[in-house]
Short mmCIF file of C-alpha atoms in Angstrom, two decimals:
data_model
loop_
_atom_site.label_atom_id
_atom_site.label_comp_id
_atom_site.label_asym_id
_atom_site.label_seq_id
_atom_site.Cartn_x
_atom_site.Cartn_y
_atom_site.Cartn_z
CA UNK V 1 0.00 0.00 0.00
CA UNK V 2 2.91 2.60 0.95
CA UNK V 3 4.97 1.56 -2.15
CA UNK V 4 2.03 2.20 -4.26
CA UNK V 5 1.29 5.64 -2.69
CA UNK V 6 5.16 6.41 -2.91
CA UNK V 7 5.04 5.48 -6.74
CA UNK V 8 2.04 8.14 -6.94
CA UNK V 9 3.51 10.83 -5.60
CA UNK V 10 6.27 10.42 -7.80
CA UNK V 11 4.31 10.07 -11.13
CA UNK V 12 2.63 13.99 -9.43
CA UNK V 13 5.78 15.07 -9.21
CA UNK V 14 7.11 14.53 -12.69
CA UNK V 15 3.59 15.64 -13.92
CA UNK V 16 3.98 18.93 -12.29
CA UNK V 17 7.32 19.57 -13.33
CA UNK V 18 6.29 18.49 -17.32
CA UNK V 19 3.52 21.27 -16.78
CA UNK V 20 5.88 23.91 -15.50
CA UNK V 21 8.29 23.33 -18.37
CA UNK V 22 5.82 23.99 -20.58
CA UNK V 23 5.18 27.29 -18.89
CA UNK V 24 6.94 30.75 -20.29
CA UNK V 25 10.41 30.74 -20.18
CA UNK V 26 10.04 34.17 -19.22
CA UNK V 27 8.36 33.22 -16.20
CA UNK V 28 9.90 30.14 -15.03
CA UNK V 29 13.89 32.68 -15.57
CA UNK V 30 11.94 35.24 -13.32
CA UNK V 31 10.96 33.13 -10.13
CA UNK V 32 14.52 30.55 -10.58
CA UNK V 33 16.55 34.09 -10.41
CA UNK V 34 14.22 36.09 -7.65
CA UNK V 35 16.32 37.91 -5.47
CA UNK V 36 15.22 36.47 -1.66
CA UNK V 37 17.95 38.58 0.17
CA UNK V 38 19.85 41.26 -0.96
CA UNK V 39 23.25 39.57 -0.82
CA UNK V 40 25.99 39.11 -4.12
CA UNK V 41 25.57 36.05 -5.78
CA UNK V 42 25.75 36.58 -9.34
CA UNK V 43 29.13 34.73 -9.56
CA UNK V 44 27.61 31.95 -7.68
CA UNK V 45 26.86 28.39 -9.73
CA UNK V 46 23.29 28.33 -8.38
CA UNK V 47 20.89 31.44 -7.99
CA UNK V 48 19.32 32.00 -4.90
CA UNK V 49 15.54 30.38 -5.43
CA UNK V 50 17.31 26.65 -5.74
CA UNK V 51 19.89 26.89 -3.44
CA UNK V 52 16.98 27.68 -1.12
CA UNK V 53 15.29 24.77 -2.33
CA UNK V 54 18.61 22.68 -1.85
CA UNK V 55 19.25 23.96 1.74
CA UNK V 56 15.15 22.79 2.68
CA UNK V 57 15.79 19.39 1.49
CA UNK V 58 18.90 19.28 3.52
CA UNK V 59 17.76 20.60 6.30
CA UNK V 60 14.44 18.11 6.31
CA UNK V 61 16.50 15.03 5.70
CA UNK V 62 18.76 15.99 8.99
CA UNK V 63 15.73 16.58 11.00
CA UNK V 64 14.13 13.06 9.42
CA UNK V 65 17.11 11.21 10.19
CA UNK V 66 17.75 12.92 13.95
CA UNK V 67 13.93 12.48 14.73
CA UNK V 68 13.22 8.81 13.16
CA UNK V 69 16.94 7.71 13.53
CA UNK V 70 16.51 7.03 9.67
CA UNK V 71 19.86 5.82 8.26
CA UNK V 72 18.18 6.35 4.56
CA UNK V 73 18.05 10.08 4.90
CA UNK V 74 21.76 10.47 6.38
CA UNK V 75 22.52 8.40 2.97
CA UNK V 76 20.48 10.69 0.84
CA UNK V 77 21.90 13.69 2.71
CA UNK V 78 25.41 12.34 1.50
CA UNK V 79 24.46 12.17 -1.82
CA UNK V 80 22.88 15.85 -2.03
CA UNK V 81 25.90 17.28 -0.52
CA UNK V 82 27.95 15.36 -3.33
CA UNK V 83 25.62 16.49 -6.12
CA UNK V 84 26.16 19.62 -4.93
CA UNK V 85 29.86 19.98 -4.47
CA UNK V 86 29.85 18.29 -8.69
CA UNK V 87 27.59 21.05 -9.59
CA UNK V 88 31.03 23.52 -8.07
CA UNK V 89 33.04 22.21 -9.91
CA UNK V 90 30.54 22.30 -13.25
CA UNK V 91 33.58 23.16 -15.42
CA UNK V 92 36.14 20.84 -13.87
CA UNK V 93 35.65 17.39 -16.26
CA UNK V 94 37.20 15.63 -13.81
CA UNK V 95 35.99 16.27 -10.17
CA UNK V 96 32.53 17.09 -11.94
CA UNK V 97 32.51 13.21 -12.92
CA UNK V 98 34.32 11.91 -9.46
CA UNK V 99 31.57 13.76 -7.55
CA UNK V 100 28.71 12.95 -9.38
CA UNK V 101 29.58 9.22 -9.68
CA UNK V 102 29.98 9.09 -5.90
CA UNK V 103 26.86 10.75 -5.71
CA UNK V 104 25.01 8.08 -7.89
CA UNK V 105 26.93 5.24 -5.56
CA UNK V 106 25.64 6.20 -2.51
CA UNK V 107 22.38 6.40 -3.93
CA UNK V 108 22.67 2.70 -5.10
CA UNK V 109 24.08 1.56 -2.02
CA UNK V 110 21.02 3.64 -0.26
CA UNK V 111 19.17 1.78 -1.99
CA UNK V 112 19.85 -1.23 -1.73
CA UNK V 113 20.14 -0.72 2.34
CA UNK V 114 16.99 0.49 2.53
CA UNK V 115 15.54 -2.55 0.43
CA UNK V 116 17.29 -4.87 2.60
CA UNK V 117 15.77 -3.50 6.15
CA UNK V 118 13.13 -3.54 4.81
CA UNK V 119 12.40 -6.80 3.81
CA UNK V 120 14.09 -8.32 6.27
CA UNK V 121 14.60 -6.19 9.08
CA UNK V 122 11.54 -5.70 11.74
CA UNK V 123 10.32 -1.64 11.49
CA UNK V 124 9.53 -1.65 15.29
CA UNK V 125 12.55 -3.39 16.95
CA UNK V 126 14.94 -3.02 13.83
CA UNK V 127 16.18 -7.02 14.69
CA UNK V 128 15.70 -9.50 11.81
CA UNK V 129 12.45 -10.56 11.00
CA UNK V 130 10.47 -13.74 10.74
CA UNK V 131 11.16 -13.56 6.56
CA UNK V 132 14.90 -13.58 7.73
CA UNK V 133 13.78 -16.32 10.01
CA UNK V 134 12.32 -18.24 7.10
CA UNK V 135 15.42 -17.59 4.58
CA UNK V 136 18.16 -18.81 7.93
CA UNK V 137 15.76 -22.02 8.93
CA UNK V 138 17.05 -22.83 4.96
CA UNK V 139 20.42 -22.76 5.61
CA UNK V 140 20.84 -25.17 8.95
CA UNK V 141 23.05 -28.37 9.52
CA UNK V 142 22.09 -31.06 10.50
CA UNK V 143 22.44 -29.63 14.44
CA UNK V 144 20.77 -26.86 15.58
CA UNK V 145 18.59 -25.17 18.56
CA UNK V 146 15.70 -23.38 18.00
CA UNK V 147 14.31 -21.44 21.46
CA UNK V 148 10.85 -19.81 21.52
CA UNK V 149 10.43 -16.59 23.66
CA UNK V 150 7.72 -14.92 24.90
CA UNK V 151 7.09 -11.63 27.37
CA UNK V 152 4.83 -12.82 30.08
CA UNK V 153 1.54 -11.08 30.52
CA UNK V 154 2.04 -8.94 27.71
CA UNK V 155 -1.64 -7.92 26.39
CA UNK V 156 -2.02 -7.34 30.06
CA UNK V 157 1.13 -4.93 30.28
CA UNK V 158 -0.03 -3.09 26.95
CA UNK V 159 -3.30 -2.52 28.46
CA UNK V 160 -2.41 -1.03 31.90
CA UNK V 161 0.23 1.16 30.04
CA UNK V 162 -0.84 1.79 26.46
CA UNK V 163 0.92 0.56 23.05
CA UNK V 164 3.30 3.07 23.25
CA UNK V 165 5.18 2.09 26.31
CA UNK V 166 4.21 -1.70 25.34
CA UNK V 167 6.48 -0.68 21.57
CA UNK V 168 9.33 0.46 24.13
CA UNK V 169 9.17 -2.86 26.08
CA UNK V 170 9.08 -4.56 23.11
CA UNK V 171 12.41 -2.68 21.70
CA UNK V 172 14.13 -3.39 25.08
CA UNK V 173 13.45 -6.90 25.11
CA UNK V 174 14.58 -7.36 21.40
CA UNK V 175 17.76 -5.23 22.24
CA UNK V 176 18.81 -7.53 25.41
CA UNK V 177 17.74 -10.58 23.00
CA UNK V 178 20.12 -9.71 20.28
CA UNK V 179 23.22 -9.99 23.06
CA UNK V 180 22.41 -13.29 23.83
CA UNK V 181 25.79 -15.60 23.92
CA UNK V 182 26.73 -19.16 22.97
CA UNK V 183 26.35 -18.03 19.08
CA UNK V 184 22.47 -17.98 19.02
CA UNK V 185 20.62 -15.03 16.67
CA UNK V 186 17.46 -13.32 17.80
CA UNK V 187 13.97 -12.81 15.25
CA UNK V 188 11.10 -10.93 16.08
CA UNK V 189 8.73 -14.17 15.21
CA UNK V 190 5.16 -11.67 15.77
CA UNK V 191 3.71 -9.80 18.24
CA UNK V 192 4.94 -10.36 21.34
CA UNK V 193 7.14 -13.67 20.53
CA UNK V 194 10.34 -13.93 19.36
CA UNK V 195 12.80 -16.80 17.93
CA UNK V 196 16.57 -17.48 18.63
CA UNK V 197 18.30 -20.35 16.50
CA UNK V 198 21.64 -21.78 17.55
CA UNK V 199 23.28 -23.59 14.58
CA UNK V 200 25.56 -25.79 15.43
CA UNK V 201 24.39 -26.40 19.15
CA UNK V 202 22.98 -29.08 21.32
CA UNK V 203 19.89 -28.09 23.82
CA UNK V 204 22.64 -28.79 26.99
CA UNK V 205 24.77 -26.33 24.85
CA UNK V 206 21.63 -23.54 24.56
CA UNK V 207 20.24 -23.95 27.68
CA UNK V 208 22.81 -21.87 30.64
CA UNK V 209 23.00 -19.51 27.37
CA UNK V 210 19.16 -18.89 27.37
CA UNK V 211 18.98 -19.14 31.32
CA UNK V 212 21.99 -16.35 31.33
CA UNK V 213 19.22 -14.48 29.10
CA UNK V 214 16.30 -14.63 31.33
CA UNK V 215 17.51 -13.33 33.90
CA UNK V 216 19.68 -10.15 31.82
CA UNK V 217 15.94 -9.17 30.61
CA UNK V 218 14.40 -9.91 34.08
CA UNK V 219 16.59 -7.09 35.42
CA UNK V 220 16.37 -4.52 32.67
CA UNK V 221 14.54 -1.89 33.71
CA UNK V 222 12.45 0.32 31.46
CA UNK V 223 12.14 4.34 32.39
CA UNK V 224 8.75 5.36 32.25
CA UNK V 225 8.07 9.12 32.67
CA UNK V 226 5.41 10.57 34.32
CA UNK V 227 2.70 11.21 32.02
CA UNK V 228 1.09 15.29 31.94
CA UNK V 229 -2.05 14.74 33.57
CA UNK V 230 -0.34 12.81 36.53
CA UNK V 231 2.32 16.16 36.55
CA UNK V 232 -1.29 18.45 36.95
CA UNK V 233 -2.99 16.72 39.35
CA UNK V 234 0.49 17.29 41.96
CA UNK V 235 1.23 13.60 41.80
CA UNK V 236 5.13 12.90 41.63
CA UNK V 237 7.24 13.35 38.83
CA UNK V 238 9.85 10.65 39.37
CA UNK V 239 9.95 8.02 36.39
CA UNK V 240 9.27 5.06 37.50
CA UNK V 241 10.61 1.41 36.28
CA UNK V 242 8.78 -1.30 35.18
CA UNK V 243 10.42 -4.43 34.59
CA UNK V 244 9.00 -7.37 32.34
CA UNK V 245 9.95 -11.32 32.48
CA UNK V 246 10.09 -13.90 29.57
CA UNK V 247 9.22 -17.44 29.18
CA UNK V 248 11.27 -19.83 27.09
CA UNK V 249 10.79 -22.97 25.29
CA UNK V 250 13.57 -24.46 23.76
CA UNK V 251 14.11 -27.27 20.94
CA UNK V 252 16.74 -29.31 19.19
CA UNK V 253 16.73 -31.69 15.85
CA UNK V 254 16.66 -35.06 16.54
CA UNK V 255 14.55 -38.37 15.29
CA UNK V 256 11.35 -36.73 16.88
CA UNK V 257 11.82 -33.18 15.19
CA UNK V 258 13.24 -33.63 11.91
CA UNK V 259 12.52 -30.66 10.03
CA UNK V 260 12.71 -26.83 11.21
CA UNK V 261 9.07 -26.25 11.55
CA UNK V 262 8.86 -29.89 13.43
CA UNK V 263 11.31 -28.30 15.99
CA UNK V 264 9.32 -25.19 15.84
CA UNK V 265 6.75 -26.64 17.13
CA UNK V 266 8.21 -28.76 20.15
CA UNK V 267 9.94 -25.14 20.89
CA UNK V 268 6.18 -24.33 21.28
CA UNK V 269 5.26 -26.96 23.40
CA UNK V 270 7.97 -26.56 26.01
CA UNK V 271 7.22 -22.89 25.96
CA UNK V 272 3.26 -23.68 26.76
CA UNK V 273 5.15 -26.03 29.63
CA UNK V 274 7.36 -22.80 30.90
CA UNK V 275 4.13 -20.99 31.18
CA UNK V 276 2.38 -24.11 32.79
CA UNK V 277 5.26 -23.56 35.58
CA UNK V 278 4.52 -20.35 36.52
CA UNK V 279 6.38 -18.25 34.10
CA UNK V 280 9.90 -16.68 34.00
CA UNK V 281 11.54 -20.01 33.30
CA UNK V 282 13.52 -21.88 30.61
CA UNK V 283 11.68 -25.41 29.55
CA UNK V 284 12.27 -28.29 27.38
#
């Protein structure tokens, strides 16, 4: 749905610009050299009205990238700033061509980056996601450990403290789940559920790795600031921390579980046994 609304805009834009070609060239020379300050640039490479222009995109790609943390739009900043520094050098062959051809690089490298999260990267929690999942279940040996995770009480959690602090918690857990040792790699599977494989691993090899992991994200403590109404009605303005627990089921290939989605599964299972127990807990 975005892509196609992206592609829309686009065709606009290079409808707009046909129609403003077609305009008087009278016109169009009048508003591209309009005077906006009083200052000398006649000598300059680029009249006032477009470096303006230039300057805005810059200037709304920085705030983009410091407000979003969007790596795309440091990229693209990168590339306007070379573009620009070609267009100085306009009647230097040679730096013209080494500018703009880095220019056009980092664009394809952009890109291609940007393709890549994507697709495979999870937008909330920016750890791989279950189509990376998919694409790594492809590649495993003929050993491997697959561990199921899930925050306890979740929908419970999100309720109490609305989606926005729940998205926090859910960032923090996938940021203590990506340090997890012993070689294992953290997915966002959905929701509130996430997947860790260990190639090359037994379950006895997994399991103080996962337990080590439990209790990391047991102890993480998330900030949570004192919301504006509870700041007017005189109530105090300390943040206060709210901790979360997981539950963990946890797998390996053998006779019984053959193929990935088999040992899927009996992850599952033991992780409906962890929250049998009480919660908080590692189970196989």
């Amino acid at each position: 749905m975005w892509g196609k609304i992206r592609i829309s805009f686009i065709l606009i834009e290079l409808f707009v610009i046909h129609k403003i070609a077609m305009l008087d060239n009278s016109l169009i020379y009048k508003i591209l050299n309009f005077k906006i300050i009083n200052i000398p640039l006649d000598k300059a490479f680029m009249n006032q009205t477009v470096l303006l222009i230039f300057l805005l995109a810059v200037i709304f790609l920085i705030i983009k990238a410091y407000v979003k943390k969007n790596i795309f739009a440091v990229q693209l900043v990168g590339v306007l700033i070379s573009v620009f520094i070609a267009l100085f050098f306009i009647n230097d062959k040679l730096s013209f061509s080494i500018f703009l051809s880095a220019a056009g690089l980092m664009l394809i490298i952009s890109i291609i980056e940007d393709s890549y999260s994507m697709a495979y990267l999870d937008e909330l929690t920016g750890i791989p996601s279950r189509r990376a999942l998919r694409e790594d279940l492809l590649k495993l040996g003929t050993k491997y450990v697959i561990a199921m995770v899930d925050i306890d009480f979740f929908k419970k959690f999100n309720d109490k403290y609305g989606h926005d602090v729940g998205d926090d918690v859910l960032k923090l857990v996938a940021s203590n789940l990506t340090q997890v040792t012993g070689g294992g790699k953290a997915f966002r599977y959905g929701g509130e559920e996430f997947t860790i494989l260990f190639p090359g691993k037994s379950i006895n090899d997994a399991l103080p790795h996962l337990e080590s992991l439990r209790e990391q994200i047991s102890k993480a403590a998330y900030t949570k600031k004192s919301t504006k109404g509870q700041k007017s009605k005189g109530k105090s303005t300390n943040s206060s921390k709210l901790f979360v627990t997981i539950s963990i089921g946890v797998c390996e290939k053998s006779s019984k579980f053959k193929q990935p989605q088999d040992v899927i599964k009996g992850a599952d299972k033991a992780l409906y046994r962890a929250k049998k127990k009480g919660r908080n807990c590692v189970s196989k």
